[in-house]
Amino acid sequence: MTHYHTLIVGAGYAGYSLAKELRKLDPERSICLISSDSADYYSKPLLSNGFSKQKSASDLVQKTAAQMAAELHIEVSPYCSAEQINPELHQVLTNKGLIQYQQLVLATGASPLRLSLPAATDGLVWSVNDLADYQNFLQQSQNKQKITVLGAGLVGIEYANDLAAAGFQVSVIALEQQPLAQLLPPALGELLQQQLTALGVEFYWGSSIKDAQLAQQQLSLQLTDGRNLTTELILSAVGLKPKLQLAMHAGINCGKGIKVDQTLATSAADIYALGDCAEICGYNLMYIQPISLSARALALTLTGRITPVQFPVMPVIVKSPALAVVSWPAAKEQQGEWVYEGQGMDWMARFQSPSGQLLGFALTGKMVAQRLRLAKEIPALIA
Ligand SMILES: Cc1cc2nc3c(=O)[nH]c(=O)nc-3n(C[C@H](O)[C@H](O)[C@H](O)COP(=O)(O)OP(=O)(O)OC[C@H]3O[C@@H](n4cnc5c(N)ncnc54)[C@H](O)[C@@H]3O)c2cc1C
């Protein structure tokens, strides 16, 4: 059995950010990072911009696992899956053996939600949430022209833009009535739709796939509202769910994600969580900035200076070259109305309470430059 002071499970942005911050604070401690994937270091946000730039998965690798291990002076174990945690004994059972830890950090990410779809679509529906997915989807898209994206949230819309810019005929099918329904008021959703339509993207709102037939590599889709379309490949971007299995089997409290307090501590002694898998004080924020802030705070806590994480307002930047979009949505329960200012492509929409307090905002075009100013007007998410 091997022993490490700090064992990190997961080689995504969360796992590696924590390893970097820890190493800065403590040059000596033994750190091991294990991952069920290759553990190569890459920027996940670039996955939804790669087709138009003709990037292969290997082009997107910034550093290999071995380079990261040497640079950070840590042990990195690729294709090593944590299968079971024993919180009492401070041990993790992996497919490569037992590891003893003093501190364990779960950074296991999230997995794509899968819809139940007609059998004819089998083998033609892909999701992209890591490098291997990206490479598979890229391979599948070779010699194809028509791609359908399921879902019109952040990842679905970024992909619709990227695939259209790469020359594919793109259709988007979504239950909502507009792009980025969680992030934009209808008027700005309409503007974004117009820009994507100008790139050739077709939208099928308020619908989902009811039936499908495959003939000569053309997939005929029948939608629940009676419309039909043909496609050759489907990209499913209908959401992600935090990976909880490992934590749940160890008896660690879980809700939407692995529940942690403001110091990122789980309900089990010496076990912490951050990143897409974590529910931090009730928030499961699957973005880069909260991960950076969490990694910095957790590294301090793990080296003896207990540091609660703080989340300011962190506007979401959508990578849609057809129209620059930034948004900070108000919490669902907040009452208010949208107030608009701007013209052409450049709009500022403020979501204000009846007393005029700014609760959220959405910006397009040149107005995205206002994001930091507006963010300062809204109270922090976790102070
Ligand atoms: C296409 C796309 C575009 C995005 N664009 C943006 C953007 O523009 N801006 C932004 O802020 N955010 C963006 N995001 C979100 C952001 O990239 C994620 O929030 C972030 O990368 C998640 O990092 P993570 O380390 O928590 O999870 P992951 O990157 O999913 O890493 C999880 C790691 O855990 C490992 N693992 C899981 N289970 C086990 C196990 N049992 N044993 C061992 N290892 C395990 C996995 O192999 C993996 O290495 C985007 C996401 C996607 C999918």
Coordinates of C-alpha atoms and ligand atoms in Angstrom, one line a residue:
M1 CA 0.0 0.0 0.0
T2 CA 1.3 3.5 -0.9
H3 CA 0.9 6.5 1.4
Y4 CA 0.5 10.2 0.5
H5 CA -0.2 13.2 2.6
T6 CA -2.7 14.5 0.1
L7 CA -4.6 12.3 -2.4
I8 CA -6.5 14.1 -5.1
V9 CA -9.0 12.2 -7.2
G10 CA -9.5 13.8 -10.6
A11 CA -7.2 15.4 -13.2
G12 CA -9.5 18.1 -14.5
Y13 CA -9.2 21.8 -13.9
A14 CA -10.2 21.3 -10.2
G15 CA -7.7 18.6 -9.4
Y16 CA -4.8 20.2 -11.1
S17 CA -5.6 23.7 -9.8
L18 CA -5.5 22.4 -6.3
A19 CA -2.3 20.6 -6.9
K20 CA -0.7 23.8 -8.2
E21 CA -1.9 25.9 -5.3
L22 CA -0.8 23.3 -2.7
R23 CA 2.6 23.0 -4.2
K24 CA 3.1 26.8 -4.1
L25 CA 2.3 26.7 -0.3
D26 CA 4.1 23.5 0.5
P27 CA 7.1 22.5 -1.6
E28 CA 7.7 19.2 0.3
R29 CA 4.4 17.4 1.1
S30 CA 3.7 14.2 -0.8
I31 CA 0.8 14.7 -3.3
C32 CA -0.7 12.1 -5.5
L33 CA -3.3 12.8 -8.2
I34 CA -5.1 9.9 -9.7
S35 CA -7.4 9.9 -12.6
S36 CA -9.6 7.4 -14.5
D37 CA -8.6 9.2 -17.8
S38 CA -5.2 10.0 -19.4
A39 CA -4.6 12.9 -16.8
D40 CA -3.3 15.0 -19.7
Y41 CA -3.8 18.7 -18.9
Y42 CA -6.1 20.7 -21.2
S43 CA -8.6 23.5 -21.1
K44 CA -12.1 22.1 -21.2
P45 CA -13.7 25.4 -22.3
L46 CA -11.7 25.0 -25.6
L47 CA -13.6 21.8 -26.4
S48 CA -16.6 23.8 -27.7
N49 CA -14.4 26.1 -29.9
G50 CA -12.2 23.4 -31.5
F51 CA -14.1 22.4 -34.7
S52 CA -13.9 25.8 -36.3
K53 CA -10.2 26.0 -35.4
Q54 CA -9.6 22.4 -36.8
K55 CA -8.1 21.2 -33.6
S56 CA -7.6 17.5 -32.8
A57 CA -7.8 16.3 -29.2
S58 CA -4.0 16.0 -29.1
D59 CA -3.7 19.7 -30.3
L60 CA -5.7 20.6 -27.2
V61 CA -3.4 18.9 -24.8
Q62 CA -1.3 21.6 -23.1
K63 CA 0.8 19.3 -21.0
T64 CA 0.9 15.5 -20.7
A65 CA 0.4 13.8 -17.3
A66 CA 4.1 13.1 -17.1
Q67 CA 5.0 16.8 -17.7
M68 CA 2.5 17.9 -15.1
A69 CA 4.0 15.4 -12.6
A70 CA 7.5 16.7 -13.2
E71 CA 6.5 20.4 -13.2
L72 CA 4.5 20.1 -9.9
H73 CA 6.8 17.5 -8.3
I74 CA 3.8 15.3 -7.6
E75 CA 2.8 11.7 -8.4
V76 CA 0.3 11.5 -11.2
S77 CA -1.4 8.2 -11.9
P78 CA -3.4 8.1 -15.2
Y79 CA -6.1 5.4 -15.8
C80 CA -6.3 4.9 -12.0
S81 CA -9.9 4.8 -10.9
A82 CA -11.0 5.3 -7.3
E83 CA -13.4 2.5 -6.6
Q84 CA -14.1 2.8 -2.9
I85 CA -13.3 5.1 0.0
N86 CA -12.9 3.9 3.6
P87 CA -13.2 7.1 5.6
E88 CA -12.4 5.5 8.9
L89 CA -9.1 3.9 7.8
H90 CA -8.3 6.9 5.5
Q91 CA -7.9 4.6 2.5
V92 CA -8.9 4.6 -1.1
L93 CA -9.2 1.4 -3.1
T94 CA -8.3 1.9 -6.8
N95 CA -8.0 -0.4 -9.8
K96 CA -4.2 -0.2 -9.2
G97 CA -4.2 -1.0 -5.4
L98 CA -4.8 0.6 -2.1
I99 CA -3.7 4.2 -1.2
Q100 CA -3.5 5.6 2.3
Y101 CA -4.1 9.3 2.7
Q102 CA -4.1 12.0 5.4
Q103 CA -6.2 14.3 3.3
L104 CA -8.4 13.2 0.5
V105 CA -9.9 15.6 -2.1
L106 CA -12.6 14.6 -4.5
A107 CA -12.5 16.5 -7.8
T108 CA -14.4 13.9 -9.9
G109 CA -16.4 16.3 -12.1
A110 CA -19.7 15.5 -13.6
S111 CA -21.1 13.3 -16.4
P112 CA -23.4 14.1 -19.3
L113 CA -27.1 13.5 -18.8
R114 CA -28.4 11.0 -21.4
L115 CA -31.8 11.0 -22.8
S116 CA -33.6 7.9 -23.7
L117 CA -33.8 8.1 -27.5
P118 CA -35.2 5.8 -30.3
A119 CA -33.1 2.7 -31.2
A120 CA -32.3 4.1 -34.7
T121 CA -30.1 6.8 -33.1
D122 CA -27.9 4.2 -31.4
G123 CA -24.2 4.9 -32.1
L124 CA -25.0 8.3 -33.5
V125 CA -25.6 10.3 -30.3
W126 CA -22.5 11.8 -28.6
S127 CA -21.8 14.1 -25.7
V128 CA -18.6 16.1 -25.3
N129 CA -17.4 16.5 -21.7
D130 CA -13.7 15.6 -22.0
L131 CA -10.9 15.1 -24.4
A132 CA -11.7 11.5 -25.3
D133 CA -15.3 12.5 -26.0
Y134 CA -14.0 15.3 -28.2
Q135 CA -11.8 13.0 -30.2
N136 CA -14.7 10.5 -30.7
F137 CA -17.1 13.1 -31.8
L138 CA -14.5 14.6 -34.2
Q139 CA -14.0 11.2 -35.7
Q140 CA -17.7 10.6 -36.0
S141 CA -18.2 13.9 -37.8
Q142 CA -15.7 13.1 -40.6
N143 CA -17.5 12.9 -44.0
K144 CA -20.8 14.1 -42.5
Q145 CA -22.5 17.4 -43.2
K146 CA -25.6 17.5 -41.0
I147 CA -25.3 17.6 -37.2
T148 CA -28.2 18.1 -34.8
V149 CA -27.5 19.5 -31.4
L150 CA -29.9 18.5 -28.5
G151 CA -30.1 21.3 -26.0
A152 CA -29.8 25.1 -26.3
G153 CA -27.9 25.8 -23.0
L154 CA -24.3 27.1 -22.8
V155 CA -22.6 24.0 -24.3
G156 CA -25.3 23.4 -26.9
I157 CA -25.2 27.0 -28.2
E158 CA -21.4 27.2 -28.2
Y159 CA -21.3 24.0 -30.2
A160 CA -24.0 25.1 -32.6
N161 CA -22.0 28.2 -33.3
D162 CA -18.7 26.3 -33.6
L163 CA -20.0 23.6 -35.8
A164 CA -21.8 26.1 -38.1
A165 CA -18.6 28.1 -38.4
A166 CA -16.8 24.9 -39.3
G167 CA -19.1 24.4 -42.2
F168 CA -21.7 21.9 -40.9
Q169 CA -25.4 22.2 -41.4
V170 CA -26.6 22.5 -37.8
S171 CA -30.0 22.0 -36.3
V172 CA -30.8 22.7 -32.7
I173 CA -33.7 20.9 -30.9
A174 CA -34.6 22.1 -27.4
L175 CA -37.5 22.1 -25.0
E176 CA -37.3 25.8 -24.5
Q177 CA -38.4 28.6 -26.8
Q178 CA -35.1 30.4 -27.2
P179 CA -31.3 30.0 -26.9
L180 CA -29.7 30.3 -23.4
A181 CA -33.1 30.4 -21.7
Q182 CA -31.5 30.3 -18.2
L183 CA -29.1 33.1 -19.1
L184 CA -30.9 35.6 -21.4
P185 CA -34.2 37.4 -21.4
P186 CA -36.3 36.5 -24.5
A187 CA -35.4 39.7 -26.4
L188 CA -31.7 39.0 -26.3
G189 CA -32.3 35.3 -26.9
E190 CA -34.0 36.4 -30.1
L191 CA -31.0 38.5 -31.1
L192 CA -28.6 35.6 -30.6
Q193 CA -30.9 33.3 -32.5
Q194 CA -30.9 35.8 -35.5
Q195 CA -27.1 35.8 -35.5
L196 CA -26.9 32.0 -35.4
T197 CA -29.6 31.7 -38.1
A198 CA -27.5 34.0 -40.3
L199 CA -24.8 31.3 -40.0
G200 CA -27.2 28.7 -41.2
V201 CA -28.3 27.2 -37.8
E202 CA -32.0 26.0 -37.8
F203 CA -33.9 25.9 -34.5
Y204 CA -36.7 23.5 -33.4
W205 CA -38.1 25.0 -30.2
G206 CA -40.4 23.5 -27.7
S207 CA -39.8 20.0 -28.9
S208 CA -37.8 16.7 -28.5
I209 CA -37.2 13.6 -30.5
K210 CA -40.2 11.2 -30.6
D211 CA -39.1 8.7 -33.3
A212 CA -36.3 8.1 -35.7
Q213 CA -35.5 5.9 -38.8
L214 CA -32.0 5.3 -40.3
A215 CA -31.7 4.8 -44.0
Q216 CA -28.5 5.2 -46.1
Q217 CA -26.7 7.0 -43.2
Q218 CA -29.5 9.6 -43.0
L219 CA -31.3 9.7 -39.8
S220 CA -35.0 10.9 -40.1
L221 CA -36.2 12.4 -36.9
Q222 CA -39.8 12.9 -36.0
L223 CA -40.3 15.5 -33.2
T224 CA -42.9 15.5 -30.5
D225 CA -44.7 18.4 -32.2
G226 CA -45.0 16.6 -35.5
R227 CA -42.1 18.3 -37.3
N228 CA -39.5 16.3 -39.2
L229 CA -35.8 16.8 -40.0
T230 CA -32.9 14.7 -41.3
T231 CA -29.5 14.6 -39.8
E232 CA -26.3 12.4 -39.8
L233 CA -25.1 12.8 -36.2
I234 CA -26.5 14.1 -32.9
L235 CA -24.6 16.0 -30.2
S236 CA -26.4 15.7 -26.9
A237 CA -25.9 18.8 -24.7
V238 CA -28.8 18.4 -22.3
G239 CA -26.8 19.0 -19.1
L240 CA -24.4 17.4 -16.6
K241 CA -24.9 15.7 -13.3
P242 CA -22.2 15.7 -10.6
K243 CA -20.4 12.3 -10.1
L244 CA -21.6 11.2 -6.6
Q245 CA -21.3 7.5 -6.5
L246 CA -17.9 7.2 -4.8
A247 CA -18.9 9.7 -2.1
M248 CA -22.4 8.3 -1.6
H249 CA -21.0 4.7 -1.1
A250 CA -18.6 6.1 1.5
G251 CA -21.6 7.6 3.4
I252 CA -20.6 11.2 2.6
N253 CA -23.6 13.6 2.5
C254 CA -24.7 14.4 -1.0
G255 CA -27.4 16.5 -2.5
K256 CA -27.2 17.9 -6.1
G257 CA -23.4 17.5 -5.6
I258 CA -21.1 16.3 -2.8
K259 CA -22.1 18.6 0.0
V260 CA -19.3 20.8 1.4
D261 CA -19.2 23.7 3.7
Q262 CA -17.5 27.0 3.1
T263 CA -14.1 25.4 3.8
L264 CA -14.9 22.7 1.2
A265 CA -15.0 20.0 3.9
T266 CA -17.4 17.1 3.3
S267 CA -19.3 15.4 6.1
A268 CA -16.4 12.9 6.5
A269 CA -13.3 13.8 8.4
D270 CA -10.3 14.9 6.2
I271 CA -12.3 14.5 3.0
Y272 CA -12.9 17.6 0.8
A273 CA -14.5 18.3 -2.6
L274 CA -14.3 21.0 -5.2
G275 CA -15.2 21.5 -8.9
D276 CA -18.2 20.2 -10.9
C277 CA -18.8 17.4 -8.4
A278 CA -19.2 19.7 -5.4
E279 CA -22.2 21.4 -3.9
I280 CA -20.7 24.4 -2.0
C281 CA -23.1 25.9 0.6
G282 CA -26.0 24.8 -1.7
Y283 CA -24.4 26.0 -5.0
N284 CA -23.3 23.6 -7.7
L285 CA -21.5 26.0 -10.0
M286 CA -20.0 24.2 -13.0
Y287 CA -17.6 27.0 -14.2
I288 CA -13.9 27.8 -14.1
Q289 CA -13.8 30.8 -11.9
P290 CA -15.5 29.2 -8.8
I291 CA -13.0 26.3 -9.2
S292 CA -10.0 28.7 -9.2
L293 CA -11.3 30.4 -6.0
S294 CA -12.1 27.1 -4.4
A295 CA -8.6 25.7 -5.2
R296 CA -6.9 28.7 -3.6
A297 CA -9.0 28.6 -0.5
L298 CA -8.7 24.8 -0.1
A299 CA -4.9 24.8 -0.5
L300 CA -4.7 27.3 2.4
T301 CA -7.1 25.1 4.5
L302 CA -5.1 21.9 3.8
T303 CA -1.9 23.6 4.8
G304 CA -3.2 24.7 8.2
R305 CA -4.8 28.1 7.6
I306 CA -8.5 27.4 7.5
T307 CA -9.9 29.6 4.8
P308 CA -13.6 29.8 3.9
V309 CA -14.1 30.2 0.1
Q310 CA -15.8 33.4 -1.1
F311 CA -17.7 33.7 -4.3
P312 CA -18.3 37.2 -5.8
V313 CA -20.7 37.6 -8.7
M314 CA -19.0 35.7 -11.5
P315 CA -20.6 36.6 -14.9
V316 CA -20.8 33.8 -17.4
I317 CA -19.0 34.5 -20.6
V318 CA -20.6 32.6 -23.6
K319 CA -18.1 31.7 -26.3
S320 CA -20.4 32.5 -29.2
P321 CA -18.5 34.5 -31.8
A322 CA -21.7 35.1 -33.7
L323 CA -22.7 37.5 -30.8
A324 CA -20.7 38.3 -27.7
V325 CA -22.8 37.3 -24.6
V326 CA -22.2 37.7 -20.9
S327 CA -24.8 37.0 -18.2
W328 CA -25.4 36.8 -14.5
P329 CA -28.9 35.4 -14.0
A330 CA -30.8 36.4 -10.9
A331 CA -31.8 33.5 -8.6
K332 CA -35.0 31.8 -9.7
E333 CA -37.1 32.9 -6.7
Q334 CA -36.2 36.6 -7.1
Q335 CA -39.0 38.9 -8.4
G336 CA -38.2 41.7 -10.7
E337 CA -38.4 43.0 -14.3
W338 CA -36.0 43.5 -17.2
V339 CA -34.9 47.0 -18.1
Y340 CA -33.2 47.4 -21.5
E341 CA -30.7 49.9 -22.9
G342 CA -28.8 49.8 -26.2
Q343 CA -29.2 49.3 -29.9
G344 CA -28.3 47.0 -32.8
M345 CA -26.1 44.2 -31.4
D346 CA -25.1 46.0 -28.2
W347 CA -27.6 45.6 -25.4
M348 CA -27.6 45.8 -21.6
A349 CA -30.5 44.2 -19.9
R350 CA -30.8 44.7 -16.2
F351 CA -33.0 42.5 -14.0
Q352 CA -34.2 44.8 -11.2
S353 CA -36.2 44.3 -8.1
P354 CA -39.4 46.5 -7.6
S355 CA -37.2 48.9 -5.5
G356 CA -34.6 49.2 -8.3
Q357 CA -31.9 46.9 -6.9
L358 CA -29.9 45.1 -9.6
L359 CA -30.4 41.3 -9.2
G360 CA -29.0 40.0 -12.5
F361 CA -28.0 41.1 -16.0
A362 CA -27.4 40.1 -19.6
L363 CA -25.1 41.9 -22.0
T364 CA -24.5 41.5 -25.7
G365 CA -22.1 43.0 -28.3
K366 CA -20.0 45.9 -27.0
M367 CA -22.0 46.1 -23.8
V368 CA -20.2 43.0 -22.5
A369 CA -17.4 45.4 -21.4
Q370 CA -19.8 46.6 -18.6
R371 CA -19.8 43.2 -16.8
L372 CA -17.3 44.0 -14.0
R373 CA -19.0 47.3 -13.3
L374 CA -22.5 45.6 -13.0
A375 CA -21.1 42.7 -11.1
K376 CA -20.0 45.1 -8.3
E377 CA -23.6 46.3 -7.9
I378 CA -24.8 42.8 -6.9
P379 CA -24.1 41.3 -3.4
A380 CA -21.6 38.4 -3.4
L381 CA -23.0 34.9 -3.7
I382 CA -21.0 33.6 -0.8
A383 CA -19.4 36.3 1.3
Ligands
LIG1 C1 -17.7 22.0 -23.8 C2 -17.6 22.8 -22.5 C3 -17.3 24.1 -22.5 C4 -17.1 24.8 -21.3 N1 -16.9 26.2 -21.4 C5 -16.7 26.9 -20.3 C6 -16.3 28.3 -20.3 O1 -16.2 28.9 -21.3 N2 -16.1 28.9 -19.1 C7 -16.3 28.3 -17.9 O2 -16.1 28.9 -16.8 N3 -16.6 27.0 -17.8 C8 -16.8 26.2 -19.0 N4 -17.1 24.9 -18.9 C9 -17.2 24.3 -17.6 C10 -15.8 24.0 -17.0 O3 -15.0 23.5 -18.1 C11 -15.9 22.9 -15.9 O4 -16.6 23.5 -14.9 C12 -14.6 22.4 -15.4 O5 -13.6 22.1 -16.4 C13 -14.8 21.2 -14.5 O6 -13.6 20.8 -14.0 P1 -13.5 19.5 -12.9 O7 -12.1 19.3 -12.6 O8 -14.4 19.8 -11.8 O9 -14.1 18.3 -13.7 P2 -13.6 17.4 -14.9 O10 -12.8 18.2 -15.8 O11 -14.8 16.7 -15.4 O12 -12.6 16.4 -14.2 C14 -13.0 15.3 -13.5 C15 -11.8 14.4 -13.4 O13 -12.1 13.4 -12.4 C16 -11.7 12.1 -12.9 N5 -12.5 11.1 -12.3 C17 -13.8 11.0 -12.1 N6 -14.2 9.9 -11.4 C18 -13.0 9.3 -11.0 C19 -12.7 8.2 -10.2 N7 -13.7 7.5 -9.6 N8 -11.4 7.9 -10.0 C20 -10.4 8.6 -10.6 N9 -10.7 9.7 -11.4 C21 -12.0 10.1 -11.6 C22 -12.0 12.3 -14.4 O14 -11.3 11.3 -15.2 C23 -11.4 13.7 -14.7 O15 -10.0 13.7 -14.8 C24 -17.3 24.2 -20.1 C25 -17.6 22.8 -20.0 C26 -17.8 22.1 -21.2 C27 -18.1 20.7 -21.2

